[in-house]
Amino acid sequence: MSSSVEIHRLAEEVFAFVSDMEHNPRWQKGMKSCRWTSQPPIGVGSTYAQVAGFLGREIETAFEVVEFEPGERIRITSTKGTFPLDITRNVEAVSSGSCRVRAVIKGEPGGLLGVLAPVTKPLANRSIQKDYRRLKELLERAH
C-alpha cells in the first residue's frame, strides 16, 4: 500500500514531524499511543513501541529504524507484533514552501487477519489515505 500527499510546509519541518513517531496518534486515526523506547537522537537503530486499534482489536507493535536520511527518508520495520510491517516515509521539496510526503507500507497479516485480507486490505488502504490527508490538514493548519 502507498500514499502520497503534497503539504504546503517546508520539507524540513514536515520530515521532523513525520519522523518523530510520537506524533503518530495526532494524525493516524487508529493509533492509540506511540513512544520511543531508545534515547534520542532518532537514527538507525532507534526503537519505539505503539498501540493501534484495528477492527476492534488492540495491536501492540515494536519497531526499529533501519534507514534514516535526515530531512529526507525514514524506514522502519516491526520487530515484534501481530504481523511483519515495513514502512518507508520520504519527504521531498516540490517548490518553495511545499513538499511531497510519500509512504510505502508493506505487510502481510497472518492468522485470522490473513484469512480476512481480502476485506481488511481495502479497509487498511482507505484508512492510510485518510491518515495522510489528516496529516496534510494538521500541518497546514498549524502553519
Tab-separated table of C-alpha atoms in Angstrom:
chain	number	residue	atom	x	y	z
A	1	MET	CA	0.000	0.000	0.000
A	2	SER	CA	1.158	3.527	-0.581
A	3	SER	CA	0.082	7.116	-0.135
A	4	SER	CA	1.337	10.439	-1.425
A	5	VAL	CA	0.304	13.928	-0.384
A	6	GLU	CA	1.567	17.435	-1.081
A	7	ILE	CA	1.846	19.616	2.011
A	8	HIS	CA	2.292	23.368	1.949
A	9	ARG	CA	5.072	23.432	4.545
A	10	LEU	CA	8.846	23.317	4.359
A	11	ALA	CA	10.191	19.813	3.755
A	12	GLU	CA	12.484	20.027	6.809
A	13	GLU	CA	9.552	20.835	9.109
A	14	VAL	CA	7.399	18.052	7.690
A	15	PHE	CA	10.199	15.490	7.929
A	16	ALA	CA	10.883	16.446	11.548
A	17	PHE	CA	7.205	15.814	12.298
A	18	VAL	CA	6.711	12.526	10.405
A	19	SER	CA	9.996	11.021	11.594
A	20	ASP	CA	9.097	11.582	15.255
A	21	MET	CA	6.753	8.659	15.765
A	22	GLU	CA	5.374	10.109	19.000
A	23	HIS	CA	3.335	12.432	16.725
A	24	ASN	CA	1.588	9.467	15.036
A	25	PRO	CA	-1.502	9.487	17.318
A	26	ARG	CA	-2.140	13.124	16.318
A	27	TRP	CA	-2.781	12.200	12.677
A	28	GLN	CA	-3.273	8.434	12.470
A	29	LYS	CA	-6.839	7.661	13.485
A	30	GLY	CA	-6.276	4.126	14.760
A	31	MET	CA	-3.136	5.000	16.718
A	32	LYS	CA	-3.717	4.954	20.469
A	33	SER	CA	-0.158	5.522	21.691
A	34	CYS	CA	3.384	5.669	20.424
A	35	ARG	CA	6.584	6.187	22.426
A	36	TRP	CA	10.290	5.967	21.771
A	37	THR	CA	11.992	3.150	23.665
A	38	SER	CA	15.504	4.353	22.809
A	39	GLN	CA	17.326	7.576	23.573
A	40	PRO	CA	17.478	10.500	21.107
A	41	PRO	CA	18.537	11.471	18.561
A	42	ILE	CA	16.487	9.497	16.036
A	43	GLY	CA	18.646	7.383	13.734
A	44	VAL	CA	19.345	3.868	12.520
A	45	GLY	CA	18.806	1.535	15.460
A	46	SER	CA	16.281	3.775	17.262
A	47	THR	CA	13.282	1.851	18.599
A	48	TYR	CA	9.709	2.631	19.548
A	49	ALA	CA	6.516	0.878	20.618
A	50	GLN	CA	2.972	1.615	19.546
A	51	VAL	CA	-0.553	0.503	20.302
A	52	ALA	CA	-3.059	0.748	17.468
A	53	GLY	CA	-6.694	-0.229	17.176
A	54	PHE	CA	-7.945	-2.090	14.104
A	55	LEU	CA	-11.295	-3.855	13.681
A	56	GLY	CA	-11.965	-3.555	17.406
A	57	ARG	CA	-8.644	-5.111	18.429
A	58	GLU	CA	-5.634	-3.536	20.095
A	59	ILE	CA	-2.441	-4.308	18.224
A	60	GLU	CA	0.872	-3.761	20.024
A	61	THR	CA	3.918	-3.487	17.800
A	62	ALA	CA	7.608	-2.712	18.370
A	63	PHE	CA	9.632	-1.056	15.599
A	64	GLU	CA	13.232	-0.279	14.731
A	65	VAL	CA	14.537	2.443	12.429
A	66	VAL	CA	16.525	0.611	9.726
A	67	GLU	CA	17.214	3.525	7.353
A	68	PHE	CA	17.495	7.206	8.178
A	69	GLU	CA	18.471	10.036	5.867
A	70	PRO	CA	17.918	13.243	7.865
A	71	GLY	CA	15.393	15.535	6.245
A	72	GLU	CA	14.515	13.023	3.523
A	73	ARG	CA	13.750	9.413	4.429
A	74	ILE	CA	12.969	7.125	7.329
A	75	ARG	CA	12.294	3.403	7.082
A	76	ILE	CA	11.068	1.322	9.972
A	77	THR	CA	10.415	-2.380	10.380
A	78	SER	CA	8.470	-4.194	13.047
A	79	THR	CA	10.488	-6.323	15.434
A	80	LYS	CA	7.566	-7.646	17.468
A	81	GLY	CA	3.848	-7.662	16.777
A	82	THR	CA	0.898	-9.315	15.118
A	83	PHE	CA	2.493	-9.403	11.655
A	84	PRO	CA	5.614	-8.024	9.955
A	85	LEU	CA	5.477	-4.413	8.798
A	86	ASP	CA	7.917	-2.370	6.725
A	87	ILE	CA	7.137	1.348	6.412
A	88	THR	CA	9.056	3.961	4.445
A	89	ARG	CA	8.319	7.694	4.545
A	90	ASN	CA	10.015	10.030	2.071
A	91	VAL	CA	9.765	13.808	2.125
A	92	GLU	CA	10.941	15.921	-0.795
A	93	ALA	CA	10.630	19.616	-1.576
A	94	VAL	CA	8.474	20.262	-4.642
A	95	SER	CA	8.523	24.062	-4.576
A	96	SER	CA	9.367	26.891	-2.257
A	97	GLY	CA	7.388	26.168	0.890
A	98	SER	CA	5.821	22.874	-0.265
A	99	CYS	CA	6.828	19.243	-0.128
A	100	ARG	CA	5.543	15.807	-1.015
A	101	VAL	CA	5.293	13.014	1.532
A	102	ARG	CA	5.318	9.506	0.103
A	103	ALA	CA	4.693	6.462	2.225
A	104	VAL	CA	5.010	2.810	1.320
A	105	ILE	CA	3.589	0.283	3.761
A	106	LYS	CA	4.330	-3.416	3.324
A	107	GLY	CA	2.978	-6.175	5.498
A	108	GLU	CA	1.172	-9.458	5.215
A	109	PRO	CA	-1.041	-10.320	8.154
A	110	GLY	CA	-1.138	-13.887	9.352
A	111	GLY	CA	-3.723	-15.869	11.267
A	112	LEU	CA	-7.295	-14.628	11.188
A	113	LEU	CA	-6.261	-11.249	9.742
A	114	GLY	CA	-4.551	-13.084	6.879
A	115	VAL	CA	-7.714	-15.026	6.130
A	116	LEU	CA	-9.666	-11.768	6.191
A	117	ALA	CA	-7.102	-9.941	3.984
A	118	PRO	CA	-9.491	-9.530	1.017
A	119	VAL	CA	-11.705	-7.468	3.341
A	120	THR	CA	-9.116	-5.891	5.636
A	121	LYS	CA	-6.622	-4.743	2.976
A	122	PRO	CA	-9.035	-2.293	1.295
A	123	LEU	CA	-10.096	-1.032	4.741
A	124	ALA	CA	-6.467	-0.521	5.755
A	125	ASN	CA	-5.682	1.234	2.465
A	126	ARG	CA	-8.610	3.649	2.878
A	127	SER	CA	-7.522	4.319	6.439
A	128	ILE	CA	-3.963	5.103	5.299
A	129	GLN	CA	-5.199	7.519	2.607
A	130	LYS	CA	-7.353	9.320	5.193
A	131	ASP	CA	-4.442	9.454	7.652
A	132	TYR	CA	-2.193	11.218	5.144
A	133	ARG	CA	-4.962	13.694	4.270
A	134	ARG	CA	-5.311	14.300	8.028
A	135	LEU	CA	-1.532	14.856	8.240
A	136	LYS	CA	-1.771	17.472	5.476
A	137	GLU	CA	-4.652	19.273	7.208
A	138	LEU	CA	-2.906	19.210	10.593
A	139	LEU	CA	0.413	20.574	9.327
A	140	GLU	CA	-1.094	23.199	7.033
A	141	ARG	CA	-3.467	24.399	9.759
A	142	ALA	CA	-0.561	24.725	12.214
A	143	HIS	CA	1.354	26.914	9.774
